[in-house]
mmCIF file of C-alpha atoms in Angstrom:
data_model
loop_
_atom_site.group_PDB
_atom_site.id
_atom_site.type_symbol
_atom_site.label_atom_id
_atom_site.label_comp_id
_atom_site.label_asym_id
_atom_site.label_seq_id
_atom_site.Cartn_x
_atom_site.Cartn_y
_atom_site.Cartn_z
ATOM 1 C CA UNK Z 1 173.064 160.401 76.510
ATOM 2 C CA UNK Z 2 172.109 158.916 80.316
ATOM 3 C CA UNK Z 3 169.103 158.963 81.977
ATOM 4 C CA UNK Z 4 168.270 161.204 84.795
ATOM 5 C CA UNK Z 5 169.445 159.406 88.254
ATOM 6 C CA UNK Z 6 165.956 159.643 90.687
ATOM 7 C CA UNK Z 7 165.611 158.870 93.861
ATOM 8 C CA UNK Z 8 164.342 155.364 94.310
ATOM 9 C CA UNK Z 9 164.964 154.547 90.932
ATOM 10 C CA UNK Z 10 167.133 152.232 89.850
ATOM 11 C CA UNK Z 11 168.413 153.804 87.089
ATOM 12 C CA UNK Z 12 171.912 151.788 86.976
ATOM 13 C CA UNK Z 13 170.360 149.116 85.525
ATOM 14 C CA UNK Z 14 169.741 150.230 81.806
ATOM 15 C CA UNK Z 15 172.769 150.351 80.198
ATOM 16 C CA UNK Z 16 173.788 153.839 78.903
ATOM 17 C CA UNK Z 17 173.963 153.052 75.365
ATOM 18 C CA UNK Z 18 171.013 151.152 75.171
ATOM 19 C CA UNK Z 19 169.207 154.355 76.168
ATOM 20 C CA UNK Z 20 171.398 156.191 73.961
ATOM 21 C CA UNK Z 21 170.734 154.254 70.992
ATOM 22 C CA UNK Z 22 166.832 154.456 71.556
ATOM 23 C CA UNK Z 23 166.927 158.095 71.750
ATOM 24 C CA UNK Z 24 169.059 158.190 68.061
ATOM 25 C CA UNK Z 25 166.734 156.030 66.598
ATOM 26 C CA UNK Z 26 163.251 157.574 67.680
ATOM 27 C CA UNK Z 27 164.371 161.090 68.112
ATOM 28 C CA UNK Z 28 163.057 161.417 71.559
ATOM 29 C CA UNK Z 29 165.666 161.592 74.475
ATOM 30 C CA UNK Z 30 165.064 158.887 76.927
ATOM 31 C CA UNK Z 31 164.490 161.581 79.715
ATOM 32 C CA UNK Z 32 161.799 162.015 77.291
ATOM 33 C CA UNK Z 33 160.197 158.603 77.266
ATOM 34 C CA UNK Z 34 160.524 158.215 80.981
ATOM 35 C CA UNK Z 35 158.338 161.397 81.449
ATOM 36 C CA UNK Z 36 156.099 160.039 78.873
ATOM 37 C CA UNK Z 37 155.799 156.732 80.660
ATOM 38 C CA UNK Z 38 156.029 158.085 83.865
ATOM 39 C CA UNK Z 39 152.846 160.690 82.639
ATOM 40 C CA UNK Z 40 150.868 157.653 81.389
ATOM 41 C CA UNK Z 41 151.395 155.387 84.725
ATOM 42 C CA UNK Z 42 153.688 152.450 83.369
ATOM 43 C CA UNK Z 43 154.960 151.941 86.732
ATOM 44 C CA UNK Z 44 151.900 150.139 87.558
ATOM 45 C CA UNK Z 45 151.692 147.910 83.752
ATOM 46 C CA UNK Z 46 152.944 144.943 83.183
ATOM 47 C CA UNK Z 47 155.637 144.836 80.255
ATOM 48 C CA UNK Z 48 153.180 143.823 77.435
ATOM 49 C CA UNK Z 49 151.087 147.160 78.590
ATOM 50 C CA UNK Z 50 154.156 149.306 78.248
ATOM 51 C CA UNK Z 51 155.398 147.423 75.223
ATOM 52 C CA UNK Z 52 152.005 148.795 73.811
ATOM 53 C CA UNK Z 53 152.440 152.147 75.002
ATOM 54 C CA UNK Z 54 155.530 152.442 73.538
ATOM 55 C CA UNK Z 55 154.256 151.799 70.194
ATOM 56 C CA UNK Z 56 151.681 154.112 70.628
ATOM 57 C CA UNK Z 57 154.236 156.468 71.767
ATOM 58 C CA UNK Z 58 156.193 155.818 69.063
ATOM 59 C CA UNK Z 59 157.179 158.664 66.289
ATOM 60 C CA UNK Z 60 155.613 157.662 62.641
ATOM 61 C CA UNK Z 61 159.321 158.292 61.507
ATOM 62 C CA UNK Z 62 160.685 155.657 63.060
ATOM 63 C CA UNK Z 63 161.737 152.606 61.077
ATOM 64 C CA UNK Z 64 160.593 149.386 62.709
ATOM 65 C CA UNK Z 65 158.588 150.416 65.193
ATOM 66 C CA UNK Z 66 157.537 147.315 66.954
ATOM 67 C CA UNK Z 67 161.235 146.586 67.486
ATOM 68 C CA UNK Z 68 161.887 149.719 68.955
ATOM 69 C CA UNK Z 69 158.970 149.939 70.821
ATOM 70 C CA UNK Z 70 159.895 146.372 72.800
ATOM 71 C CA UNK Z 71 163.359 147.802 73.342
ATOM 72 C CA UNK Z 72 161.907 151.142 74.626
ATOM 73 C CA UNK Z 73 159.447 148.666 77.070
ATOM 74 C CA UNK Z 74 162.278 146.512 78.195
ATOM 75 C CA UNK Z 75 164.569 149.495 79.144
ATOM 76 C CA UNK Z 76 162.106 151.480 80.735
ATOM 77 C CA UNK Z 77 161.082 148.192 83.232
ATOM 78 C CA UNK Z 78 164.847 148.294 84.044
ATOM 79 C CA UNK Z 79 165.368 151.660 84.583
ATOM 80 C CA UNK Z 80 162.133 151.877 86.915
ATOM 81 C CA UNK Z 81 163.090 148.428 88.623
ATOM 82 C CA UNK Z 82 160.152 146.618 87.305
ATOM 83 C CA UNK Z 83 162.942 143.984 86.125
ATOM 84 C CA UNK Z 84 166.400 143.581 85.848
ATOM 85 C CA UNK Z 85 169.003 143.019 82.987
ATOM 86 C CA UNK Z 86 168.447 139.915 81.183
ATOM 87 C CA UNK Z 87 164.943 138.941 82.980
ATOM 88 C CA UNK Z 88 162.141 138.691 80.510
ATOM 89 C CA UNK Z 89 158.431 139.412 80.803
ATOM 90 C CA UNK Z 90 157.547 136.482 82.211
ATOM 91 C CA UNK Z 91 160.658 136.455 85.029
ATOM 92 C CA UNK Z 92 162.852 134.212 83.797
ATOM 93 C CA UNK Z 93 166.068 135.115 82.380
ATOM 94 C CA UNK Z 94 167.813 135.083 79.560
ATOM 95 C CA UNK Z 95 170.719 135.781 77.689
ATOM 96 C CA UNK Z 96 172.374 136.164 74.083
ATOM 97 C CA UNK Z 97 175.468 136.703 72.537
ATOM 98 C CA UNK Z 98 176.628 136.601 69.106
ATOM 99 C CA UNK Z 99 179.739 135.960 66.007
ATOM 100 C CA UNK Z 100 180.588 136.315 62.510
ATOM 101 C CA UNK Z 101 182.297 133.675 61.133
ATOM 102 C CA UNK Z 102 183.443 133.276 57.725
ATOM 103 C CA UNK Z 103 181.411 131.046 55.374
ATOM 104 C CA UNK Z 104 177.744 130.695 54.145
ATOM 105 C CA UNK Z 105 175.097 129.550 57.259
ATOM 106 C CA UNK Z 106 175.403 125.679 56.277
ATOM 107 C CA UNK Z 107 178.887 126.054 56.146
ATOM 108 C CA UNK Z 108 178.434 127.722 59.611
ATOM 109 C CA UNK Z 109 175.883 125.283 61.195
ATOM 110 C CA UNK Z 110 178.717 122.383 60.156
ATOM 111 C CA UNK Z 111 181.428 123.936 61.863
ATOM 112 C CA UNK Z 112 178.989 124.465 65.165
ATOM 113 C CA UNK Z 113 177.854 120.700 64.802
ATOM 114 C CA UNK Z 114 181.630 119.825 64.668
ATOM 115 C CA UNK Z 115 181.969 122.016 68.449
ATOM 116 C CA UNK Z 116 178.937 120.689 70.158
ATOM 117 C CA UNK Z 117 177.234 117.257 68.338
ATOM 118 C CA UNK Z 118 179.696 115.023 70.959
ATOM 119 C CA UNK Z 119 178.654 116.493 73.779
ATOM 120 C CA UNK Z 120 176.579 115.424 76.773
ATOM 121 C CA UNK Z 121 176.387 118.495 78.780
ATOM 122 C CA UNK Z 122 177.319 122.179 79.318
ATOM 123 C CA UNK Z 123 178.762 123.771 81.948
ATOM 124 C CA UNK Z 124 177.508 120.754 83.889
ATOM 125 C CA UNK Z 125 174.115 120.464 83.227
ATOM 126 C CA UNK Z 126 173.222 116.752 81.191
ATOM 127 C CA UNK Z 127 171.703 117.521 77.412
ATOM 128 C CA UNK Z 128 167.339 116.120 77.717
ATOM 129 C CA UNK Z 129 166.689 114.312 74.915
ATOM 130 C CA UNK Z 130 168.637 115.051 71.775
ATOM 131 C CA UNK Z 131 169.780 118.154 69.895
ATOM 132 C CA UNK Z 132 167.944 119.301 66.315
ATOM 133 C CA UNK Z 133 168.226 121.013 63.266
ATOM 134 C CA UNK Z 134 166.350 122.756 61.105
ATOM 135 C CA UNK Z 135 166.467 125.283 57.986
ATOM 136 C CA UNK Z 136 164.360 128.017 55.916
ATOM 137 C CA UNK Z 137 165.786 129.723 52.676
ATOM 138 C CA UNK Z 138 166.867 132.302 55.099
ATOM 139 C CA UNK Z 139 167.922 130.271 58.324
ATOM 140 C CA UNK Z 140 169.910 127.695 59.909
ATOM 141 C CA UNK Z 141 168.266 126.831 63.406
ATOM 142 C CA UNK Z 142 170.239 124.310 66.011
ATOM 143 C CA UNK Z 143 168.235 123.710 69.387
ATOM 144 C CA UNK Z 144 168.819 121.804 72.457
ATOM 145 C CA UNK Z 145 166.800 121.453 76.037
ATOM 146 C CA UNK Z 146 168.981 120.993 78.875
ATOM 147 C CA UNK Z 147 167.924 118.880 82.382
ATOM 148 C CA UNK Z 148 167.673 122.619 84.282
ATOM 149 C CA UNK Z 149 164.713 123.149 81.927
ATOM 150 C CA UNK Z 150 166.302 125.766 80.368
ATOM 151 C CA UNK Z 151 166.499 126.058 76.495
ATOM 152 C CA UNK Z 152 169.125 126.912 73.740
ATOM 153 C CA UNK Z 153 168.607 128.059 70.303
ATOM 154 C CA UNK Z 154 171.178 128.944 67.559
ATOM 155 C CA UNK Z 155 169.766 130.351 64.831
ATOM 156 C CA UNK Z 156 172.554 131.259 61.684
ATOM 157 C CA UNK Z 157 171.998 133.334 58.985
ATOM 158 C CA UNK Z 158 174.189 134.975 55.963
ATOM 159 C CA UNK Z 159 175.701 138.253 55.639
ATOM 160 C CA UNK Z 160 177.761 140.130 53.047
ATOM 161 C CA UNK Z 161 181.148 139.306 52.225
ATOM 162 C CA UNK Z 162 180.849 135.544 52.455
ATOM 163 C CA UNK Z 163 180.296 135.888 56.066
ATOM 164 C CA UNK Z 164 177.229 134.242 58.343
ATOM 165 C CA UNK Z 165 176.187 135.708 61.632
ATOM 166 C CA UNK Z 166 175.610 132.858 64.514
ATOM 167 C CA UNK Z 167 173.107 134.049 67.364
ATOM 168 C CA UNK Z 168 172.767 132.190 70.696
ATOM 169 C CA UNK Z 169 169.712 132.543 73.056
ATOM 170 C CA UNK Z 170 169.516 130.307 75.856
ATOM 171 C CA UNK Z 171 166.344 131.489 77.453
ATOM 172 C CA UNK Z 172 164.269 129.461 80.983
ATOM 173 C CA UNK Z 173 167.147 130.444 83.143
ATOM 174 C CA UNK Z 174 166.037 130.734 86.630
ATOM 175 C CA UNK Z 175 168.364 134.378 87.625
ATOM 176 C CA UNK Z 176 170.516 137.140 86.784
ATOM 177 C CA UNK Z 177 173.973 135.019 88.353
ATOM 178 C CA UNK Z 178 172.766 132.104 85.755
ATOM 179 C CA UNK Z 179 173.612 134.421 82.715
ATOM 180 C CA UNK Z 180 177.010 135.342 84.534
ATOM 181 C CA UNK Z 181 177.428 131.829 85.012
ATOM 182 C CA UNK Z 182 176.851 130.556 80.947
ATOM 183 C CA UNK Z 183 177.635 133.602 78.933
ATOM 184 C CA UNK Z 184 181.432 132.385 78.809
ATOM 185 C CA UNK Z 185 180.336 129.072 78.210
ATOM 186 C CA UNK Z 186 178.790 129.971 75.300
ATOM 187 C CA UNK Z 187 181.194 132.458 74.358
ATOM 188 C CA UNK Z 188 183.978 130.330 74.594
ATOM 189 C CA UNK Z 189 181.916 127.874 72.371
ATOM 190 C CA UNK Z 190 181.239 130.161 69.674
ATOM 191 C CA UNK Z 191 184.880 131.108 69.528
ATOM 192 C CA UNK Z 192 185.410 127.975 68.531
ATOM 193 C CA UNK Z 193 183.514 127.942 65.043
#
């Protein structure tokens, strides 16, 4: 399911299945949701008042609300232009992208040390200060600030099957082209583990 195509909307920007999968899991088609927004004046919120709304909105049947709710938010200030693909609340950007890789997470956070603990840079832009690590029972975290003031996190965890899944976030970037610019950085990167 697609959302309805307005007139001065820019409706291109939500991905189709993103709107799909937010009408399967709260039952309400997202020609629905725009209405509701739409009825209730989000146009003129900021995202935390529509994130709000949207959990108001939100069917008591729905599992993890709150989740859904900020997904509903976020594709609802794309699809009405309030902000574009990858841009965040506050305006920045940012972008994530993730594997599986065989092995447990400190198996996994090894095997991304052994990619990345030599280098100086990415895609150009000089490592500030030094990269860390941390851990919980649950997670494996890896972090780095680069000079552009932008900000990387890797945070590992296990799944079934001897498996662990290895998320990237690098988050501060300053525009839409930036994420075209590192998501195959980072790709190519993770491909690597």
């Amino acid at each position: 399911m697609t959302s309805v195509v307005r007139p001065g909307i820019n409706d291109g920007m939500v991905k189709p299945m993103n709107t799909s999968a937010i009408a399967t899991a709260t039952g309400r088609s997202w020609e629905s949701w725009v209405q509701h927004f739409d009825d209730a004046g989000a146009r003129q919120m900021d995202h935390p008042a529509i994130a709000a709304l949207a959990l108001e909105l939100m069917p008591e049947s729905v599992e993890q609300k709150e989740w859904w709710a900020q997904s509903t938010a976020v594709a609802f200030g794309q699809y009405a232009g309030l902000r574009v693909p990858g841009q965040t609340s506050t305006g920045d950007f940012q972008l994530s992208t993730t594997r599986t890789v065989p092995g447990n997470k400190d198996q996994a956070l090894q095997a991304w040390l052994e990619v990345v603990n030599a280098r100086t840079e990415f895609g150009g832009v000089p490592i500030e200060g030094e990269a860390s690590t941390s851990s919980t029972d649950r997670w494996r975290y890896w972090r780095v600030a680069l000079s552009d003031g932008s900000r990387v996190v890797v945070n590992i965890s296990e799944k079934q099957n001897g498996k662990s899944a290895v998320g990237l976030q690098h988050s501060k970037l300053d525009s839409a082209e930036a994420i075209q610019f590192w998501r195959p950085i980072w790709k190519d990167l993770l491909a690597k583990i």
